[in-house]
XYZ file of N, CA and C in Angstrom:
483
model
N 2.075 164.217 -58.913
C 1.152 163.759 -59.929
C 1.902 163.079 -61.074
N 2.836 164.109 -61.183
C 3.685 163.017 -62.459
C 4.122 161.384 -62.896
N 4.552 161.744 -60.827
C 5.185 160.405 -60.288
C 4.007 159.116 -60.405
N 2.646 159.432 -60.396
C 1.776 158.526 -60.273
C 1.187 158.173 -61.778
N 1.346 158.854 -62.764
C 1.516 158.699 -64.200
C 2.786 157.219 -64.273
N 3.751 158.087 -63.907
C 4.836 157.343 -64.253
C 4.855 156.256 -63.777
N 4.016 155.824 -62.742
C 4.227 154.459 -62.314
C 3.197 153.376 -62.599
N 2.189 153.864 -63.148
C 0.919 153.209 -64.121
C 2.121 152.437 -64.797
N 2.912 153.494 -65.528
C 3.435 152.695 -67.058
C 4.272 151.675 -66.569
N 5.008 151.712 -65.256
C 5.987 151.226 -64.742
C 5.462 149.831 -64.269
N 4.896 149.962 -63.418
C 3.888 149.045 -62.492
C 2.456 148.400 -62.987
N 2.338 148.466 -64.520
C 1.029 148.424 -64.613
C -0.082 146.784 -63.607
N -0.089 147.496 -60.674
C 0.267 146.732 -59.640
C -0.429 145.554 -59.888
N -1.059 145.187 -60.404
C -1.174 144.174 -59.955
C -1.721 143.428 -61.864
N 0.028 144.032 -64.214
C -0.204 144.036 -65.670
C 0.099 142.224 -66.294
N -0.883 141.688 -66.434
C -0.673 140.147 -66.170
C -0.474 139.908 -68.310
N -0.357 140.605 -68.898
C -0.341 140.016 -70.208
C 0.972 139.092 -70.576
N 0.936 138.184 -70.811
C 1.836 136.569 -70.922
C 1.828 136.261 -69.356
N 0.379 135.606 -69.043
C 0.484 134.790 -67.777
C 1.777 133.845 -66.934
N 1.781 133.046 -68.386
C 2.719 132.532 -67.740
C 4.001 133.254 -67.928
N 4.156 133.871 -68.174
C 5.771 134.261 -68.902
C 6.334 135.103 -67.690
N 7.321 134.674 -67.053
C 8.278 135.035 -66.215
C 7.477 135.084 -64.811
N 6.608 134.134 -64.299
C 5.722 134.249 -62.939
C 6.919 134.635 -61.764
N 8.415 133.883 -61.877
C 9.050 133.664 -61.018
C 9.579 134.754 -61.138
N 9.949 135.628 -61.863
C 10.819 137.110 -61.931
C 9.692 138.127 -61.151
N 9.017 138.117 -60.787
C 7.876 138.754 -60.175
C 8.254 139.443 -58.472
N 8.613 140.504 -58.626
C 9.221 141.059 -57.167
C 8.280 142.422 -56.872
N 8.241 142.097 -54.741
C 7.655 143.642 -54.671
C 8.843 144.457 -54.922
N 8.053 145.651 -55.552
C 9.001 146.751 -55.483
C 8.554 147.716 -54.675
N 9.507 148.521 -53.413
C 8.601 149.598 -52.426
C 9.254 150.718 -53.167
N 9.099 151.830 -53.468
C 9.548 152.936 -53.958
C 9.292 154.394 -52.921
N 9.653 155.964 -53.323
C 9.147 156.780 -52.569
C 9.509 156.745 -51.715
N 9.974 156.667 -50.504
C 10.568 156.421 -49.176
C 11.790 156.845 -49.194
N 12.915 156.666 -49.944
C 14.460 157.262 -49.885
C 14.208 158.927 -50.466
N 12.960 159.144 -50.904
C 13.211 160.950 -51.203
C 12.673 161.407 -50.573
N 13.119 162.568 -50.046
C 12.672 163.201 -48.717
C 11.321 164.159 -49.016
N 11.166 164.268 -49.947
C 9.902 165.487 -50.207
C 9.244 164.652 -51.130
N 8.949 163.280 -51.359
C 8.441 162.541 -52.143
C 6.792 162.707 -52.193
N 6.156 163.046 -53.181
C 4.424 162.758 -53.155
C 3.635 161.530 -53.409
N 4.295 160.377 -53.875
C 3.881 159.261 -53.306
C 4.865 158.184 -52.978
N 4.243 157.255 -52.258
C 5.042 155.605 -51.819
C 4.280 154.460 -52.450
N 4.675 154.004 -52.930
C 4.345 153.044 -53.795
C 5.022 151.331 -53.833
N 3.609 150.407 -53.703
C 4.253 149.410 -53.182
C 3.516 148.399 -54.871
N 4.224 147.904 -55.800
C 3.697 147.143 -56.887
C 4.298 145.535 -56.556
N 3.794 144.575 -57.386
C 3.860 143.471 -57.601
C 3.939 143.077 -59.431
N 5.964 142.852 -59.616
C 5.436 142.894 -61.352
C 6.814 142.781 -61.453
N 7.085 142.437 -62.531
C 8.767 141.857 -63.330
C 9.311 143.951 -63.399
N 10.664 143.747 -62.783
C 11.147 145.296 -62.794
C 11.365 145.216 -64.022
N 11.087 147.289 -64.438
C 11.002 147.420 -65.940
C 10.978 146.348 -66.962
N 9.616 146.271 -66.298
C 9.126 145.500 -67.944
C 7.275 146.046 -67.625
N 5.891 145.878 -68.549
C 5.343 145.672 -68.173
C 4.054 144.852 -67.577
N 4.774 143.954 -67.252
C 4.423 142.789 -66.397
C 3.910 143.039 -64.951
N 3.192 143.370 -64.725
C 2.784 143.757 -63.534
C 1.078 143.414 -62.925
N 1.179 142.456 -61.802
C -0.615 142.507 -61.407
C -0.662 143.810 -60.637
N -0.071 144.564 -59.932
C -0.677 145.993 -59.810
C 0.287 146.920 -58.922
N -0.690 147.259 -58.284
C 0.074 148.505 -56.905
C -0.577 148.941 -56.015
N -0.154 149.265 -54.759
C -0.964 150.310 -53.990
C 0.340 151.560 -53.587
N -0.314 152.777 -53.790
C 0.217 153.850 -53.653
C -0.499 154.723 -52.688
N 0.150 155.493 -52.151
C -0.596 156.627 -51.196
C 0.812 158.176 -50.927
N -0.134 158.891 -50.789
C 0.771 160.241 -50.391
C 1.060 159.916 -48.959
N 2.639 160.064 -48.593
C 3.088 159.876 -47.097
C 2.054 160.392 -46.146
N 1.883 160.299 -45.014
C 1.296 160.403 -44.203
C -0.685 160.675 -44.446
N -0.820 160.181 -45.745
C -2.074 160.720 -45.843
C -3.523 159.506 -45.346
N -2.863 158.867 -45.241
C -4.174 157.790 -44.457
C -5.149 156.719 -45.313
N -4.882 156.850 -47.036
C -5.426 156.850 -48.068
C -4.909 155.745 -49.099
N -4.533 154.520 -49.178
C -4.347 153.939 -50.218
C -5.091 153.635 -51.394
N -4.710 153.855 -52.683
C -5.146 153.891 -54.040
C -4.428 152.390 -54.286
N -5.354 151.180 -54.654
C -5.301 150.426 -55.136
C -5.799 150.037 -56.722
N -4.389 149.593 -57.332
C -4.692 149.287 -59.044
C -4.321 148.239 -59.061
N -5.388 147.164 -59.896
C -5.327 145.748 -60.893
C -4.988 146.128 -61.984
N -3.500 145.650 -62.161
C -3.522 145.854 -64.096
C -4.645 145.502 -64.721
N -5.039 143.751 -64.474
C -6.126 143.507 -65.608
C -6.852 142.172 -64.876
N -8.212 143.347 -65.375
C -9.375 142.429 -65.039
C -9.545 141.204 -65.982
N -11.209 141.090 -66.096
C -11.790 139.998 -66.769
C -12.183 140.713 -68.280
N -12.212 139.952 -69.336
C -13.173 140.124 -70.455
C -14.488 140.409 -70.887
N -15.300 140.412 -69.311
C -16.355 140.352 -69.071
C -16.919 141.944 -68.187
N -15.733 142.648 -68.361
C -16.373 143.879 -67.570
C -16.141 144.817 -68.469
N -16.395 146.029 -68.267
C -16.484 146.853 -69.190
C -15.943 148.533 -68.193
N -14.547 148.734 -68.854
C -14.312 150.365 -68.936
C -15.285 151.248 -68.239
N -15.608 152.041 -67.274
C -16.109 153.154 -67.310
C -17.424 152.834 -66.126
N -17.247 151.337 -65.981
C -18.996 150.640 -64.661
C -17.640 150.597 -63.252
N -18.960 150.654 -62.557
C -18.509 150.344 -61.023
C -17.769 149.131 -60.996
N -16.836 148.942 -59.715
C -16.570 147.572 -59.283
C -15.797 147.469 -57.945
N -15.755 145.870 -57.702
C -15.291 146.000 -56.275
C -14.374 144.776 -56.092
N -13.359 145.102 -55.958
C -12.173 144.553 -55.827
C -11.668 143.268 -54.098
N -11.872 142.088 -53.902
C -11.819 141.699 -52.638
C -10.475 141.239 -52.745
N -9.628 141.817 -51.789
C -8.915 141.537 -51.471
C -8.522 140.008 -50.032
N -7.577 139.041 -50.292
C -7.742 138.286 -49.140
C -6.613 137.746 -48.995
N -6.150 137.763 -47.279
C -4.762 137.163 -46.796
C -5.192 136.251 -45.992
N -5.326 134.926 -45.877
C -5.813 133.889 -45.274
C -7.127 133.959 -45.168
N -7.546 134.244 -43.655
C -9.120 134.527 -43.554
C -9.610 136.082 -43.690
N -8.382 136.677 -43.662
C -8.690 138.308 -43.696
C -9.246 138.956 -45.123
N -10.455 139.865 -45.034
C -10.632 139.960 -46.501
C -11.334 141.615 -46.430
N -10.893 141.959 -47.221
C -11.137 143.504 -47.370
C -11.977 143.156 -48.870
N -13.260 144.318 -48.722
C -13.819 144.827 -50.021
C -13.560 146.236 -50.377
N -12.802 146.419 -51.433
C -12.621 147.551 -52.102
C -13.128 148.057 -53.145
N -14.698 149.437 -53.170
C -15.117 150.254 -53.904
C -14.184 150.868 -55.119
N -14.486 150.648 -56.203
C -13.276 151.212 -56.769
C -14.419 151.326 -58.548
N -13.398 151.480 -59.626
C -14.210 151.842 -61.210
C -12.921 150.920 -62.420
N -13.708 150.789 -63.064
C -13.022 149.822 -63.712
C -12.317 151.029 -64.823
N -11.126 151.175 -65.336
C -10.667 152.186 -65.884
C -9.823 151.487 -67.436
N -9.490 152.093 -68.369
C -9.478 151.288 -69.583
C -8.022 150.942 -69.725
N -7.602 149.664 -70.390
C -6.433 149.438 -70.242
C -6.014 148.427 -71.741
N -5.576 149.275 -72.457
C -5.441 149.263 -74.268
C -4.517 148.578 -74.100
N -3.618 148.277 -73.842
C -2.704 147.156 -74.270
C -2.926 146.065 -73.519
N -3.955 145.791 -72.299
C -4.207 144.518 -72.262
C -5.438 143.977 -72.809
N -6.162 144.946 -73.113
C -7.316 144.551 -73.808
C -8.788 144.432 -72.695
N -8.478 144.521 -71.431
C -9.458 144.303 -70.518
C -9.386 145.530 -69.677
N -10.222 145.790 -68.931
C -10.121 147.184 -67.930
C -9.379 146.728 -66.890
N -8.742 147.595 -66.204
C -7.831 148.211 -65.199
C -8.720 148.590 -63.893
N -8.350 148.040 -62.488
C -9.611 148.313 -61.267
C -8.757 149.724 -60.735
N -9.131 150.355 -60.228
C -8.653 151.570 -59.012
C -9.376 151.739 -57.911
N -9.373 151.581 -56.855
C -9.887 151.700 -56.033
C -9.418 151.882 -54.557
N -10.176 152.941 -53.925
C -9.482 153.286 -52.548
C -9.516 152.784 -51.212
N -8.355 152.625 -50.297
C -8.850 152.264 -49.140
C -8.100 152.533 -47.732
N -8.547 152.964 -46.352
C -8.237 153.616 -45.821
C -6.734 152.719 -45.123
N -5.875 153.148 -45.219
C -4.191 152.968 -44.846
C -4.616 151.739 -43.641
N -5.790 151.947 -42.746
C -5.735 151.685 -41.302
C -6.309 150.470 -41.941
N -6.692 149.994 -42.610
C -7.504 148.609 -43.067
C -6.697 147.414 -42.388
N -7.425 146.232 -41.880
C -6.890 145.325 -41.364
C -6.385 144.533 -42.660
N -6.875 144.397 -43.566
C -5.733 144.082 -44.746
C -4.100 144.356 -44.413
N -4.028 145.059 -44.621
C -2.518 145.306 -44.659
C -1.557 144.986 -44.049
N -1.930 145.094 -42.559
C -1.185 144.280 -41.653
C -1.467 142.713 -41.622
N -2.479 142.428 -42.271
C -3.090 140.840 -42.665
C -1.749 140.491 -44.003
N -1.235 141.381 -44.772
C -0.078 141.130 -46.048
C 0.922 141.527 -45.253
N 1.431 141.872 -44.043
C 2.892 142.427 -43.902
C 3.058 140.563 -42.928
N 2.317 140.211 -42.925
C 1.935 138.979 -42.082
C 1.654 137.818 -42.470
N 1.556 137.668 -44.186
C 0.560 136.483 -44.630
C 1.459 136.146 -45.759
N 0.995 134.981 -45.955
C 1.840 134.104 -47.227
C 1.155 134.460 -48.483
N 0.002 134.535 -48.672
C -0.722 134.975 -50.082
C -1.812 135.966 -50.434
N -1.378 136.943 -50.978
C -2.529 137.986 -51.287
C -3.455 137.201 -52.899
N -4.578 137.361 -52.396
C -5.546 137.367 -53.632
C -6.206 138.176 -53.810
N -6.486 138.332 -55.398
C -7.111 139.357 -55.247
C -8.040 139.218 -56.618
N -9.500 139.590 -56.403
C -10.727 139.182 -57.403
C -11.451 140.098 -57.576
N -11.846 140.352 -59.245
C -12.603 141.382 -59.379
C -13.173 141.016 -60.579
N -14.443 140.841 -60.763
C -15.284 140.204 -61.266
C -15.116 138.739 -61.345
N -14.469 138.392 -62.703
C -14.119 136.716 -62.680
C -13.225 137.314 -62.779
N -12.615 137.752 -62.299
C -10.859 137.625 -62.878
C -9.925 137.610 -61.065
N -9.360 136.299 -61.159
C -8.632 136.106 -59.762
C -6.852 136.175 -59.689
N -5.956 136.856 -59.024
C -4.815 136.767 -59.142
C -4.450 136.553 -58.080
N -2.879 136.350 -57.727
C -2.137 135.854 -56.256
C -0.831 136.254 -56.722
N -0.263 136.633 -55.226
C 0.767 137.196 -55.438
C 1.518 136.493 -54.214
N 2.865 136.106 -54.054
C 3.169 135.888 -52.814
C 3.852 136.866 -51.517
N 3.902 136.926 -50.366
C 4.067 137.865 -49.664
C 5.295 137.556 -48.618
N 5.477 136.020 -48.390
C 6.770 136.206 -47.525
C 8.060 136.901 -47.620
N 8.600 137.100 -48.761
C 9.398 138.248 -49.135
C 9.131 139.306 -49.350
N 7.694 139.878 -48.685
C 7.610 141.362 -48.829
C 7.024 141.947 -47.516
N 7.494 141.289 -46.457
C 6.971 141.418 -44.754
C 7.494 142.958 -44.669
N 8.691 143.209 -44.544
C 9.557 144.519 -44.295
C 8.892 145.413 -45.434
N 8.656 145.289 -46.657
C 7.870 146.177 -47.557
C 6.543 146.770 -46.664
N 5.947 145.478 -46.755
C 4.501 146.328 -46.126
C 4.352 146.845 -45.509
N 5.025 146.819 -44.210
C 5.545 147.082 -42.933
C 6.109 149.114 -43.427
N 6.728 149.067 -43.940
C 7.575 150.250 -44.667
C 6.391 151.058 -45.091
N 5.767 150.506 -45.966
C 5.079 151.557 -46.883
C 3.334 151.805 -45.645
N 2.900 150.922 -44.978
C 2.104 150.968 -44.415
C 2.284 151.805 -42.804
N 3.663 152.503 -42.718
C 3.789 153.214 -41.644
C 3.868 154.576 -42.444
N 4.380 154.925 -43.638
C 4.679 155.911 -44.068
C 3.362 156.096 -45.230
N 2.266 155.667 -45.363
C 0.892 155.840 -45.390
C -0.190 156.336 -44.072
N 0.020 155.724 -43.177
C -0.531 155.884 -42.037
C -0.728 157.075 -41.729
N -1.944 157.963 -41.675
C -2.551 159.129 -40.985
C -1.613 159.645 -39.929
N -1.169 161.300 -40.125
C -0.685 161.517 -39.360
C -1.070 162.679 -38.972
């Protein structure tokens, strides 16, 4: 639990405040995996230590369950209402149920939302050149050819066992 505190602040997966400012320093980071009794794996998109980050997906090893976070939505949603997050890798597109959660230093709410490890998403990003990702008006992209072996990693050691 700690560990998933700690990586909000770290990762805030998917924290866009100064758009443009450093797009190109922008790396996945896979975490969780080198400790052997680890409670989560965690895969973000965001400038290391800093917080610059469009988000993350995390899950407890073998639990079947990914928790997906947008640093920052639109101006137009509001803290505390439903929402649904579409995810898309070419033609592949996942909808993700999730709540818009509050996020004070960017000024806009924060998405969370869950989705099952086995989703054809994922293997659609260990495979695809561009993740997008939209939740209300607010649209981001991330690129993925340098993160094939990531997804690949964190999406076996998510996987239901």
């Amino acid at each position: 639990m700690k560990r998933t505190f700690a990586l909000a602040g770290v990762l805030s997966f998917l924290g866009l405040t100064g758009l443009c400012a450093q797009t190109d320093q922008r790396v996945w980071t896979l975490g969780g995996l080198e400790e052997k009794d680890a409670d989560s794996i965690y895969l973000g998109y965001g400038v290391p230590e800093t917080d610059d980050s469009l988000g993350s997906f995390t899950c407890a090893p073998g639990s079947g369950l990914v928790k997906i976070w947008v640093a920052e939505t639109s101006d137009k949603l509001k803290a505390g209402d439903k929402a649904t997050a579409i995810l898309s890798v070419g033609e592949k597109t996942a909808k993700v149920a999730g709540k818009l959660v509050p996020n004070e230093e960017a000024g806009v709410p924060s998405f969370e939302g869950r989705l099952p490890a086995k989703d054809p998403i994922f293997a659609a990003m260990a495979g695809g050149e561009t993740l997008d990702i939209a939740v209300g008006g607010a649209k981001r992209t991330a690129p993925l050819a340098a993160a094939t072996e990531k997804f690949k990693k964190f999406a076996a050691a998510c996987a239901k066992r």
